[in-house]
Amino acid sequence: MSDTLRGTTVVKVGDRELTLKPTLGAVRKIEAVLGGLVPAFQALGKGSVDGVVCIVAAGAELKAEQLDELAEQVFQAGVQDVAFQLIPYVSFLLKPSYKDEEPGEGNALPAAAL
């Protein structure tokens, strides 16, 4: 579920719900680990547990000691089920000035992400 005014996204990982905030800090963490937002899309498409964990952890501002538990939860919930929920969030990070649209609405994925 995405908040269309701020790009905030609630992601369900098993029984747990995490709120991801679209911040510059989250973008910089994703860039540092995955190499950018387009590689983040690629990680989602590949079903990368670590890629999903990176994006969720960056958006939810989780601590390093929480990552192993999150990885297990992502694995148990199904990495593709969680990854699918992250597409609007990462899309919004690419262009946060879209304030009147649902994140990802009307915007195709970058060709490199396909």
PDB file of C-alpha atoms in Angstrom:
ATOM      1  CA  MET A   1       0.000   0.000   0.000  1.00  0.00           C
ATOM      2  CA  SER A   2       1.439   3.365  -0.999  1.00  0.00           C
ATOM      3  CA  ASP A   3       0.749   6.824   0.329  1.00  0.00           C
ATOM      4  CA  THR A   4       0.265   8.802  -2.873  1.00  0.00           C
ATOM      5  CA  LEU A   5       1.151  12.151  -1.319  1.00  0.00           C
ATOM      6  CA  ARG A   6       4.494  11.244   0.172  1.00  0.00           C
ATOM      7  CA  GLY A   7       5.515   7.986  -1.467  1.00  0.00           C
ATOM      8  CA  THR A   8       5.502   6.184   1.862  1.00  0.00           C
ATOM      9  CA  THR A   9       4.946   2.465   1.297  1.00  0.00           C
ATOM     10  CA  VAL A  10       3.834  -0.197   3.754  1.00  0.00           C
ATOM     11  CA  VAL A  11       5.383  -3.573   2.940  1.00  0.00           C
ATOM     12  CA  LYS A  12       4.089  -6.821   4.387  1.00  0.00           C
ATOM     13  CA  VAL A  13       6.783  -9.417   5.114  1.00  0.00           C
ATOM     14  CA  GLY A  14       4.996 -12.440   6.515  1.00  0.00           C
ATOM     15  CA  ASP A  15       3.072 -11.191   9.548  1.00  0.00           C
ATOM     16  CA  ARG A  16       5.233  -8.080   9.856  1.00  0.00           C
ATOM     17  CA  GLU A  17       4.443  -4.694   8.306  1.00  0.00           C
ATOM     18  CA  LEU A  18       7.219  -2.205   7.666  1.00  0.00           C
ATOM     19  CA  THR A  19       6.770   1.418   6.626  1.00  0.00           C
ATOM     20  CA  LEU A  20       9.264   2.575   4.018  1.00  0.00           C
ATOM     21  CA  LYS A  21       9.937   6.297   3.764  1.00  0.00           C
ATOM     22  CA  PRO A  22      11.258   7.850   0.547  1.00  0.00           C
ATOM     23  CA  THR A  23      14.267   9.760   1.829  1.00  0.00           C
ATOM     24  CA  LEU A  24      17.581  10.831   0.379  1.00  0.00           C
ATOM     25  CA  GLY A  25      19.193   8.708   3.080  1.00  0.00           C
ATOM     26  CA  ALA A  26      17.371   5.625   1.796  1.00  0.00           C
ATOM     27  CA  VAL A  27      18.461   6.367  -1.773  1.00  0.00           C
ATOM     28  CA  ARG A  28      22.083   6.774  -0.712  1.00  0.00           C
ATOM     29  CA  LYS A  29      22.051   3.491   1.231  1.00  0.00           C
ATOM     30  CA  ILE A  30      20.553   1.649  -1.739  1.00  0.00           C
ATOM     31  CA  GLU A  31      23.118   3.237  -4.072  1.00  0.00           C
ATOM     32  CA  ALA A  32      25.986   2.307  -1.758  1.00  0.00           C
ATOM     33  CA  VAL A  33      24.967  -1.348  -1.547  1.00  0.00           C
ATOM     34  CA  LEU A  34      23.314  -2.084  -4.895  1.00  0.00           C
ATOM     35  CA  GLY A  35      24.983   0.514  -7.119  1.00  0.00           C
ATOM     36  CA  GLY A  36      21.926   2.651  -7.841  1.00  0.00           C
ATOM     37  CA  LEU A  37      18.179   2.565  -8.282  1.00  0.00           C
ATOM     38  CA  VAL A  38      18.228   0.797 -11.655  1.00  0.00           C
ATOM     39  CA  PRO A  39      20.334  -2.019 -10.144  1.00  0.00           C
ATOM     40  CA  ALA A  40      17.784  -2.058  -7.308  1.00  0.00           C
ATOM     41  CA  PHE A  41      15.066  -2.824  -9.879  1.00  0.00           C
ATOM     42  CA  GLN A  42      17.304  -5.519 -11.330  1.00  0.00           C
ATOM     43  CA  ALA A  43      17.783  -7.062  -7.880  1.00  0.00           C
ATOM     44  CA  LEU A  44      14.000  -7.169  -7.462  1.00  0.00           C
ATOM     45  CA  GLY A  45      13.572  -8.842 -10.842  1.00  0.00           C
ATOM     46  CA  LYS A  46      16.243 -11.414 -10.061  1.00  0.00           C
ATOM     47  CA  GLY A  47      14.603 -12.314  -6.775  1.00  0.00           C
ATOM     48  CA  SER A  48      17.623 -11.313  -4.723  1.00  0.00           C
ATOM     49  CA  VAL A  49      16.973 -11.759  -1.014  1.00  0.00           C
ATOM     50  CA  ASP A  50      19.859  -9.425  -0.197  1.00  0.00           C
ATOM     51  CA  GLY A  51      18.591  -6.828  -2.677  1.00  0.00           C
ATOM     52  CA  VAL A  52      15.112  -6.919  -1.151  1.00  0.00           C
ATOM     53  CA  VAL A  53      16.577  -6.705   2.354  1.00  0.00           C
ATOM     54  CA  CYS A  54      18.725  -3.717   1.338  1.00  0.00           C
ATOM     55  CA  ILE A  55      15.743  -1.785  -0.032  1.00  0.00           C
ATOM     56  CA  VAL A  56      13.466  -2.597   2.902  1.00  0.00           C
ATOM     57  CA  ALA A  57      16.160  -1.849   5.471  1.00  0.00           C
ATOM     58  CA  ALA A  58      17.034   1.471   3.828  1.00  0.00           C
ATOM     59  CA  GLY A  59      13.413   2.604   3.611  1.00  0.00           C
ATOM     60  CA  ALA A  60      12.460   1.394   7.082  1.00  0.00           C
ATOM     61  CA  GLU A  61      15.689   2.718   8.627  1.00  0.00           C
ATOM     62  CA  LEU A  62      16.554  -0.642  10.177  1.00  0.00           C
ATOM     63  CA  LYS A  63      19.771  -1.283  12.080  1.00  0.00           C
ATOM     64  CA  ALA A  64      22.474  -3.675  10.853  1.00  0.00           C
ATOM     65  CA  GLU A  65      21.702  -6.164  13.609  1.00  0.00           C
ATOM     66  CA  GLN A  66      18.129  -6.510  12.271  1.00  0.00           C
ATOM     67  CA  LEU A  67      19.138  -7.567   8.754  1.00  0.00           C
ATOM     68  CA  ASP A  68      19.639 -11.304   9.304  1.00  0.00           C
ATOM     69  CA  GLU A  69      16.200 -11.638  10.878  1.00  0.00           C
ATOM     70  CA  LEU A  70      14.667  -9.622   8.026  1.00  0.00           C
ATOM     71  CA  ALA A  71      16.426 -11.817   5.448  1.00  0.00           C
ATOM     72  CA  GLU A  72      14.921 -14.923   7.035  1.00  0.00           C
ATOM     73  CA  GLN A  73      11.476 -13.291   7.079  1.00  0.00           C
ATOM     74  CA  VAL A  74      11.796 -12.307   3.399  1.00  0.00           C
ATOM     75  CA  PHE A  75      12.865 -15.842   2.507  1.00  0.00           C
ATOM     76  CA  GLN A  76       9.986 -17.403   4.459  1.00  0.00           C
ATOM     77  CA  ALA A  77       7.418 -14.963   3.034  1.00  0.00           C
ATOM     78  CA  GLY A  78       8.649 -15.508  -0.524  1.00  0.00           C
ATOM     79  CA  VAL A  79      11.184 -13.135  -1.989  1.00  0.00           C
ATOM     80  CA  GLN A  80       9.106 -12.403  -5.104  1.00  0.00           C
ATOM     81  CA  ASP A  81       6.019 -11.587  -3.031  1.00  0.00           C
ATOM     82  CA  VAL A  82       8.002  -9.018  -1.076  1.00  0.00           C
ATOM     83  CA  ALA A  83       9.915  -7.754  -4.128  1.00  0.00           C
ATOM     84  CA  PHE A  84       6.664  -7.047  -5.994  1.00  0.00           C
ATOM     85  CA  GLN A  85       5.554  -4.721  -3.186  1.00  0.00           C
ATOM     86  CA  LEU A  86       8.778  -2.709  -3.503  1.00  0.00           C
ATOM     87  CA  ILE A  87       8.336  -1.685  -7.148  1.00  0.00           C
ATOM     88  CA  PRO A  88       6.172   1.397  -6.369  1.00  0.00           C
ATOM     89  CA  TYR A  89       8.613   2.472  -3.652  1.00  0.00           C
ATOM     90  CA  VAL A  90      11.722   2.266  -5.834  1.00  0.00           C
ATOM     91  CA  SER A  91       9.809   3.926  -8.694  1.00  0.00           C
ATOM     92  CA  PHE A  92       8.938   6.821  -6.421  1.00  0.00           C
ATOM     93  CA  LEU A  93      12.584   7.173  -5.357  1.00  0.00           C
ATOM     94  CA  LEU A  94      13.500   7.734  -9.010  1.00  0.00           C
ATOM     95  CA  LYS A  95      11.223  10.776  -9.237  1.00  0.00           C
ATOM     96  CA  PRO A  96       9.852  11.896  -5.858  1.00  0.00           C
ATOM     97  CA  SER A  97       8.370  15.055  -7.365  1.00  0.00           C
ATOM     98  CA  TYR A  98       5.375  13.011  -8.585  1.00  0.00           C
ATOM     99  CA  LYS A  99       3.086  14.169  -5.790  1.00  0.00           C
ATOM    100  CA  ASP A 100      -0.278  13.642  -7.475  1.00  0.00           C
ATOM    101  CA  GLU A 101       0.284  10.129  -8.829  1.00  0.00           C
ATOM    102  CA  GLU A 102       0.473   6.738  -7.268  1.00  0.00           C
ATOM    103  CA  PRO A 103       4.182   5.857  -7.121  1.00  0.00           C
ATOM    104  CA  GLY A 104       5.016   4.014 -10.316  1.00  0.00           C
ATOM    105  CA  GLU A 105       1.732   4.970 -11.999  1.00  0.00           C
ATOM    106  CA  GLY A 106       2.230   5.984 -15.607  1.00  0.00           C
ATOM    107  CA  ASN A 107       5.965   5.378 -15.401  1.00  0.00           C
ATOM    108  CA  ALA A 108       7.553   2.441 -17.146  1.00  0.00           C
ATOM    109  CA  LEU A 109      10.446   0.647 -15.541  1.00  0.00           C
ATOM    110  CA  PRO A 110      13.833   1.673 -16.905  1.00  0.00           C
ATOM    111  CA  ALA A 111      14.765  -0.580 -19.835  1.00  0.00           C
ATOM    112  CA  ALA A 112      17.835  -1.822 -17.954  1.00  0.00           C
ATOM    113  CA  ALA A 113      15.585  -3.145 -15.190  1.00  0.00           C
ATOM    114  CA  LEU A 114      13.728  -5.505 -17.528  1.00  0.00           C
TER     115      LEU A 114
END
